[in-house]
Coordinates of C-alpha atoms and ligand atoms in Angstrom, one line a residue:
X1 CA 48.2 77.4 55.0
X2 CA 51.1 79.0 53.1
X3 CA 49.6 82.3 52.2
X4 CA 52.6 84.6 52.0
X5 CA 54.5 85.4 48.9
X6 CA 57.4 83.1 48.5
X7 CA 60.9 84.4 49.3
X8 CA 63.8 83.7 47.0
X9 CA 66.8 82.5 49.0
X10 CA 70.3 82.0 47.5
X11 CA 72.8 79.7 49.3
X12 CA 76.3 79.6 47.9
X13 CA 78.6 76.7 48.6
X14 CA 75.4 74.6 48.4
X15 CA 77.3 71.3 48.1
X16 CA 79.3 72.0 51.2
X17 CA 79.1 71.0 54.9
X18 CA 77.4 74.1 56.3
X19 CA 74.8 74.2 53.5
X20 CA 74.0 70.6 54.3
X21 CA 72.4 71.8 57.5
X22 CA 71.4 75.3 56.5
X23 CA 69.3 74.3 53.4
X24 CA 67.1 71.9 55.3
X25 CA 66.4 74.5 58.1
X26 CA 65.6 77.1 55.5
X27 CA 63.3 74.7 53.8
X28 CA 61.6 73.8 57.1
X29 CA 60.5 77.4 57.7
X30 CA 62.8 78.1 60.6
X31 CA 63.9 81.5 59.2
X32 CA 61.0 83.0 57.3
X33 CA 58.2 81.4 59.3
X34 CA 55.7 78.6 58.9
X35 CA 53.5 80.6 56.4
X36 CA 56.2 81.6 53.9
X37 CA 57.2 79.3 51.0
X38 CA 60.8 79.4 49.9
X39 CA 62.3 79.3 46.5
X40 CA 65.8 77.9 47.0
X41 CA 68.7 78.8 44.7
X42 CA 71.7 76.7 45.1
X43 CA 75.0 78.0 43.8
X44 CA 78.2 76.1 43.6
X45 CA 81.2 75.8 41.3
X46 CA 80.9 73.6 38.2
X47 CA 82.7 70.6 39.7
X48 CA 80.3 70.6 42.7
X49 CA 77.0 71.1 40.9
X50 CA 76.3 67.3 40.7
X51 CA 76.8 67.0 44.5
X52 CA 74.4 70.0 44.9
X53 CA 71.9 68.2 42.8
X54 CA 72.2 65.3 45.3
X55 CA 71.4 67.7 48.2
X56 CA 68.4 69.0 46.2
X57 CA 67.2 65.5 45.8
X58 CA 67.3 65.0 49.5
X59 CA 65.4 68.2 50.1
X60 CA 62.7 66.9 47.7
X61 CA 62.6 63.6 49.6
X62 CA 61.7 65.4 52.8
X63 CA 58.4 66.5 51.1
X64 CA 58.6 69.8 53.0
X65 CA 55.4 71.8 52.5
X66 CA 57.2 75.2 52.3
X67 CA 59.5 74.3 49.4
X68 CA 58.2 76.2 46.4
X69 CA 61.1 75.3 44.1
X70 CA 64.8 74.4 44.0
X71 CA 67.1 75.6 41.3
X72 CA 70.8 74.6 41.1
X73 CA 73.3 76.7 39.2
X74 CA 77.0 77.5 38.7
X75 CA 76.0 80.9 37.2
X76 CA 76.3 83.8 39.7
X77 CA 73.9 86.0 37.8
X78 CA 71.2 83.4 37.8
X79 CA 71.8 82.6 41.4
X80 CA 71.1 86.1 42.7
X81 CA 68.4 87.1 40.2
X82 CA 65.5 88.4 42.3
X83 CA 67.0 87.1 45.6
X84 CA 65.4 88.4 48.8
X85 CA 68.0 86.8 51.0
X86 CA 71.5 85.4 50.4
X87 CA 73.8 83.3 52.5
X88 CA 77.3 83.6 51.1
X89 CA 78.8 80.4 52.4
X90 CA 80.9 79.1 49.5
X91 CA 84.5 79.7 50.1
X92 CA 87.6 77.7 50.8
X93 CA 87.6 76.7 54.5
X94 CA 90.6 77.2 56.8
X95 CA 92.6 74.0 57.4
X96 CA 94.9 73.1 60.3
X97 CA 97.5 75.8 61.0
X98 CA 96.0 78.3 58.5
X99 CA 95.1 81.9 59.5
X100 CA 92.3 83.8 58.1
X101 CA 94.7 86.2 56.4
X102 CA 95.8 83.3 54.2
X103 CA 92.3 83.0 52.9
X104 CA 92.0 86.7 51.8
X105 CA 93.5 86.2 48.4
X106 CA 91.8 82.9 47.7
X107 CA 88.3 84.1 48.7
X108 CA 88.3 87.8 47.9
X109 CA 87.7 87.4 44.2
X110 CA 84.6 85.3 44.9
X111 CA 83.0 88.0 47.0
X112 CA 83.8 90.7 44.5
X113 CA 81.9 88.9 41.8
X114 CA 79.0 88.0 44.1
X115 CA 78.8 91.6 45.4
X116 CA 78.5 92.8 41.8
X117 CA 75.8 90.2 41.0
X118 CA 73.8 91.1 44.1
X119 CA 74.0 94.8 43.2
X120 CA 72.8 94.2 39.6
X121 CA 70.3 91.3 40.0
X122 CA 69.0 90.9 43.6
X123 CA 65.6 92.2 44.8
X124 CA 65.4 95.6 46.4
X125 CA 65.0 94.1 49.9
X126 CA 68.0 91.8 49.6
X127 CA 69.6 90.8 53.0
X128 CA 73.0 89.2 53.0
X129 CA 74.7 87.0 55.6
X130 CA 78.3 86.3 54.7
X131 CA 79.5 83.1 56.3
X132 CA 82.6 82.2 54.2
X133 CA 85.9 83.2 55.8
X134 CA 87.4 85.7 56.4
X135 CA 83.7 86.6 56.8
X136 CA 84.0 90.2 57.9
X137 CA 86.3 91.2 55.1
X138 CA 84.5 89.1 52.5
X139 CA 81.3 91.0 53.5
X140 CA 83.3 94.3 53.2
X141 CA 84.4 93.3 49.7
X142 CA 80.9 92.3 48.6
X143 CA 79.4 95.5 50.0
X144 CA 82.0 97.7 48.3
X145 CA 81.0 96.1 44.9
X146 CA 77.3 96.7 45.6
X147 CA 77.0 100.5 45.7
X148 CA 73.2 100.5 45.0
X149 CA 72.5 98.3 48.0
X150 CA 72.3 100.0 51.4
X151 CA 75.4 99.2 53.5
X152 CA 73.4 97.7 56.3
X153 CA 72.1 94.9 54.1
X154 CA 75.5 93.3 54.1
X155 CA 76.3 91.5 57.3
X156 CA 78.9 88.9 58.4
X157 CA 78.3 86.0 60.7
X158 CA 79.4 86.7 64.3
X159 CA 76.3 85.1 65.8
X160 CA 78.3 81.9 66.1
X161 CA 80.8 83.7 68.4
X162 CA 77.8 85.2 70.3
X163 CA 76.2 81.8 70.7
X164 CA 79.5 80.3 71.8
X165 CA 79.9 83.0 74.4
X166 CA 76.4 82.5 75.7
X167 CA 76.8 78.8 76.0
X168 CA 80.1 79.1 77.9
X169 CA 78.6 81.6 80.3
X170 CA 75.5 79.5 80.9
X171 CA 77.6 76.5 81.8
X172 CA 79.8 78.7 84.2
X173 CA 76.7 80.2 85.9
X174 CA 74.6 77.1 85.9
X175 CA 72.0 79.1 84.0
X176 CA 69.9 78.4 80.9
X177 CA 71.0 80.3 77.8
X178 CA 67.5 81.8 77.6
X179 CA 68.1 83.5 81.0
X180 CA 71.1 85.4 79.7
X181 CA 71.2 88.7 77.8
X182 CA 73.6 91.6 77.1
X183 CA 76.5 89.7 75.5
X184 CA 78.3 91.3 72.6
X185 CA 81.3 90.1 70.5
X186 CA 83.1 93.1 69.2
X187 CA 85.5 93.2 66.2
X188 CA 86.5 90.4 63.9
X189 CA 85.4 86.8 63.6
X190 CA 88.9 85.8 64.4
X191 CA 91.2 85.2 67.3
X192 CA 91.3 88.9 68.1
X193 CA 87.6 89.2 68.7
X194 CA 86.4 90.5 72.0
X195 CA 83.6 88.5 73.7
X196 CA 82.4 91.1 76.2
X197 CA 80.3 90.3 79.3
X198 CA 80.3 93.9 80.7
X199 CA 76.5 94.2 80.3
X200 CA 75.6 90.6 81.0
X201 CA 72.3 90.0 82.8
X202 CA 70.7 86.8 84.1
X203 CA 66.9 87.1 84.3
X204 CA 67.3 90.9 83.9
X205 CA 69.8 91.3 86.8
X206 CA 73.5 92.2 86.3
X207 CA 75.8 89.2 87.0
X208 CA 79.2 90.3 85.7
X209 CA 80.5 91.3 89.1
X210 CA 80.0 87.6 90.2
X211 CA 82.3 86.3 87.5
X212 CA 85.9 85.7 88.4
X213 CA 88.0 88.3 86.4
X214 CA 90.8 85.7 86.0
X215 CA 88.4 83.2 84.5
X216 CA 87.1 85.8 82.1
X217 CA 90.6 86.9 80.9
X218 CA 92.4 83.5 80.9
X219 CA 89.6 81.1 80.1
X220 CA 86.4 82.6 78.7
X221 CA 87.8 85.1 76.2
X222 CA 90.4 82.8 74.7
X223 CA 88.0 79.8 74.7
X224 CA 85.3 81.7 72.7
X225 CA 87.8 83.4 70.4
X226 CA 89.7 80.1 69.8
X227 CA 86.6 77.9 69.5
X228 CA 86.7 77.7 65.7
X229 CA 90.3 76.4 65.9
X230 CA 89.4 74.1 68.8
X231 CA 86.6 72.5 66.7
X232 CA 88.9 72.1 63.7
X233 CA 91.5 70.4 66.0
X234 CA 89.0 68.1 67.7
X235 CA 86.6 67.4 64.9
X236 CA 89.0 67.4 62.0
X237 CA 87.1 69.9 60.0
X238 CA 85.5 73.3 60.7
X239 CA 82.3 73.8 62.5
X240 CA 79.3 73.2 60.3
X241 CA 75.9 72.6 62.0
X242 CA 76.7 75.2 64.6
X243 CA 77.6 77.7 61.9
X244 CA 74.4 76.9 60.0
X245 CA 72.4 77.3 63.2
X246 CA 73.9 80.7 63.8
X247 CA 73.2 81.8 60.3
X248 CA 69.6 80.8 60.7
X249 CA 69.5 82.7 64.0
X250 CA 70.9 85.8 62.4
X251 CA 68.6 85.9 59.4
X252 CA 65.5 84.9 61.4
X253 CA 66.1 87.8 63.9
X254 CA 66.8 90.2 61.1
X255 CA 63.5 89.3 59.2
X256 CA 61.3 88.7 62.2
X257 CA 62.8 91.0 64.8
X258 CA 64.7 90.6 68.1
X259 CA 62.6 90.3 71.3
X260 CA 62.0 93.4 73.5
X261 CA 65.2 95.2 74.6
X262 CA 67.3 92.1 74.0
X263 CA 70.2 92.4 71.6
X264 CA 72.5 90.2 69.7
X265 CA 75.8 90.5 67.9
X266 CA 75.8 91.3 64.2
X267 CA 78.9 92.2 62.1
X268 CA 77.9 95.1 59.8
X269 CA 79.6 98.0 58.1
X270 CA 80.4 100.4 60.9
X271 CA 79.0 103.8 61.0
X272 CA 81.7 104.7 63.5
X273 CA 79.7 103.5 66.5
X274 CA 81.7 103.0 69.8
X275 CA 84.9 104.4 68.2
X276 CA 85.1 101.7 65.5
X277 CA 86.5 102.6 62.1
X278 CA 83.8 103.6 59.7
X279 CA 83.2 101.1 56.9
X280 CA 84.9 98.0 58.2
X281 CA 82.5 95.2 59.0
X282 CA 82.7 94.7 62.8
X283 CA 80.7 92.9 65.5
X284 CA 78.3 95.4 67.2
X285 CA 75.4 95.0 69.7
X286 CA 72.3 95.2 67.5
X287 CA 68.5 94.9 67.8
X288 CA 66.3 94.2 64.8
X289 CA 63.4 96.6 64.4
X290 CA 61.1 96.8 61.3
X291 CA 63.3 94.4 59.4
X292 CA 66.5 96.5 59.9
X293 CA 69.5 96.1 62.3
X294 CA 69.9 99.0 64.7
X295 CA 73.1 99.4 66.7
X296 CA 72.3 99.6 70.4
X297 CA 73.2 103.1 71.6
X298 CA 74.6 104.6 74.8
X299 CA 76.7 101.7 76.3
X300 CA 79.6 102.9 78.4
X301 CA 83.0 101.7 77.3
X302 CA 85.8 101.2 79.9
X303 CA 89.6 101.5 79.1
X304 CA 89.8 97.7 79.2
X305 CA 87.0 97.4 76.6
X306 CA 88.5 100.2 74.5
X307 CA 91.8 98.4 74.2
X308 CA 90.2 95.1 73.2
X309 CA 87.8 96.6 70.7
X310 CA 90.6 98.7 69.1
X311 CA 92.9 95.7 68.8
X312 CA 90.3 93.7 66.8
X313 CA 89.2 96.7 64.7
X314 CA 92.9 97.3 63.9
X315 CA 93.0 93.8 62.4
X316 CA 89.9 94.6 60.3
X317 CA 91.6 97.7 59.1
X318 CA 94.7 95.7 58.1
X319 CA 92.6 93.2 56.2
X320 CA 90.8 96.1 54.5
X321 CA 94.2 97.5 53.5
X322 CA 95.3 94.1 52.3
X323 CA 92.3 93.7 50.0
X324 CA 92.8 97.2 48.8
X325 CA 96.4 96.5 47.9
X326 CA 95.2 93.3 46.0
X327 CA 92.8 95.5 44.0
X328 CA 89.8 93.5 45.5
X329 CA 88.0 96.6 46.9
X330 CA 88.4 100.3 47.3
Ligands
LIG401 P1 83.0 73.2 52.5 O1 84.3 73.1 51.9 O2 82.3 72.0 53.0 O3 82.0 73.8 51.4 C1 82.3 74.9 50.7 C2 81.5 74.9 49.4 O4 81.7 76.1 48.7 C3 82.0 73.8 48.4 O5 80.9 73.0 48.0 C4 82.7 74.5 47.3 O6 82.6 73.9 46.1 C5 81.9 75.8 47.4 N1 82.5 76.9 46.7 C6 83.8 77.2 46.6 N2 84.0 78.3 45.8 C7 82.7 78.7 45.4 C8 82.2 79.8 44.6 N3 83.0 80.7 44.0 N4 80.9 79.9 44.5 C9 80.0 79.1 45.1 N5 80.4 78.0 45.8 C10 81.8 77.9 46.0 O7 83.0 74.4 53.6 P2 82.0 74.7 54.8 O8 82.4 73.8 55.9 O9 80.6 74.6 54.3 O10 82.5 76.2 55.1 C11 82.2 77.2 54.2 C12 82.9 78.5 54.7 O11 82.3 78.9 55.9 C13 84.4 78.4 54.9 O12 85.0 79.6 54.5 C14 84.5 78.4 56.5 O13 85.7 78.8 56.9 C15 83.4 79.3 56.8 N6 82.9 79.2 58.2 C16 82.5 80.4 58.8 C17 82.0 80.4 60.0 C18 81.5 81.7 60.7 O14 81.1 81.7 61.8 N7 81.6 82.9 60.0 C19 81.8 79.2 60.7 C20 82.2 78.1 60.1 C21 82.7 78.1 58.8
LIG402 C1 84.6 78.9 63.1 O1 84.6 79.9 63.8 O2 84.2 77.8 63.5 C2 84.9 79.0 61.6 O3 85.1 80.4 61.3 C3 86.0 78.1 61.2 C4 87.3 78.7 61.5 O4 88.1 78.8 60.6 O5 87.6 79.1 62.6

């Protein structure tokens, strides 16, 4: 029986490829649980509203018991009014040969407007997952325009990078993903990211010493960091179902908690942890307790890790400076 109060969930870019997976998983109860009805708010630009209506028709046709209502709008204020959770997916995707920096100008203004609307109209418990690229800096922009919302409620999606790392490691080790723990992807959701296996365990036992350092440096790190581009090259468009799945994982763990001492990767505004620059939205090892992300404390950082983390955080600082120069955030 659906006894809980319904949650209002806003998905931007509702007519797009990622939303086409994400919306159905949200409506199925994968994120908020089998007893919680969802009020879906679908936001897209005016020219895509009809297509979003088509997606809503398909959700209706699934006759899903947890769907309380579906509203479709091109009005940002309406979209975030009373929202408890928001997936900011809508943005222009990267095409072949484009770097994330090219997207800053195009997408920054979208996240400024949405940050303001979240600040003024969302529910007090709003939780935001920014998916649209450049995700970390878009989250930074939205957060900077929402001064009344606690900084930790703005996250960017790096769970996809985390999942990619886990999957590559499971294949290499002949393990199941569920046996592995202790992965973290530091920095930016970009080619500079640092997928880090220093604390990797299999069934609770450390396994990093058994992994060939050459494989880690020459294959694993570039493969995970370049996976988005690899998918674009092979598939002809950017990752969609895997991105939606990672967004589901991130919000589910946030709302319902991570298991035991396990952690995951979340990009959130840094409080200066592990020498990262305060304020930029960086990947960090996090556990979810009581509905809040907590950064895992006390991990030792080697010189090798330090250099990799600093390089990716430096890119985030340069993106932050670029959006400041464009007047998109302070
Ligand atoms: P898509 O082009 O299929 O869909 C994007 C949708 O956003 C379109 O329907 C478009 O009309 C809409 N949109 C554009 N501007 C909007 C606005 N101002 N308000 C609301 N909606 C708007 O793209 P997609 O494949 O769904 O990807 C969406 C974004 O996610 C892209 O930026 C992509 O690069 C990014 N992405 C991020 C990750 C990650 O791990 N962080 C992974 C994959 C893709
Ligand atoms: C991904 O990682 O798949 C997305 O961010 C798409 C991209 O542009 O790399």
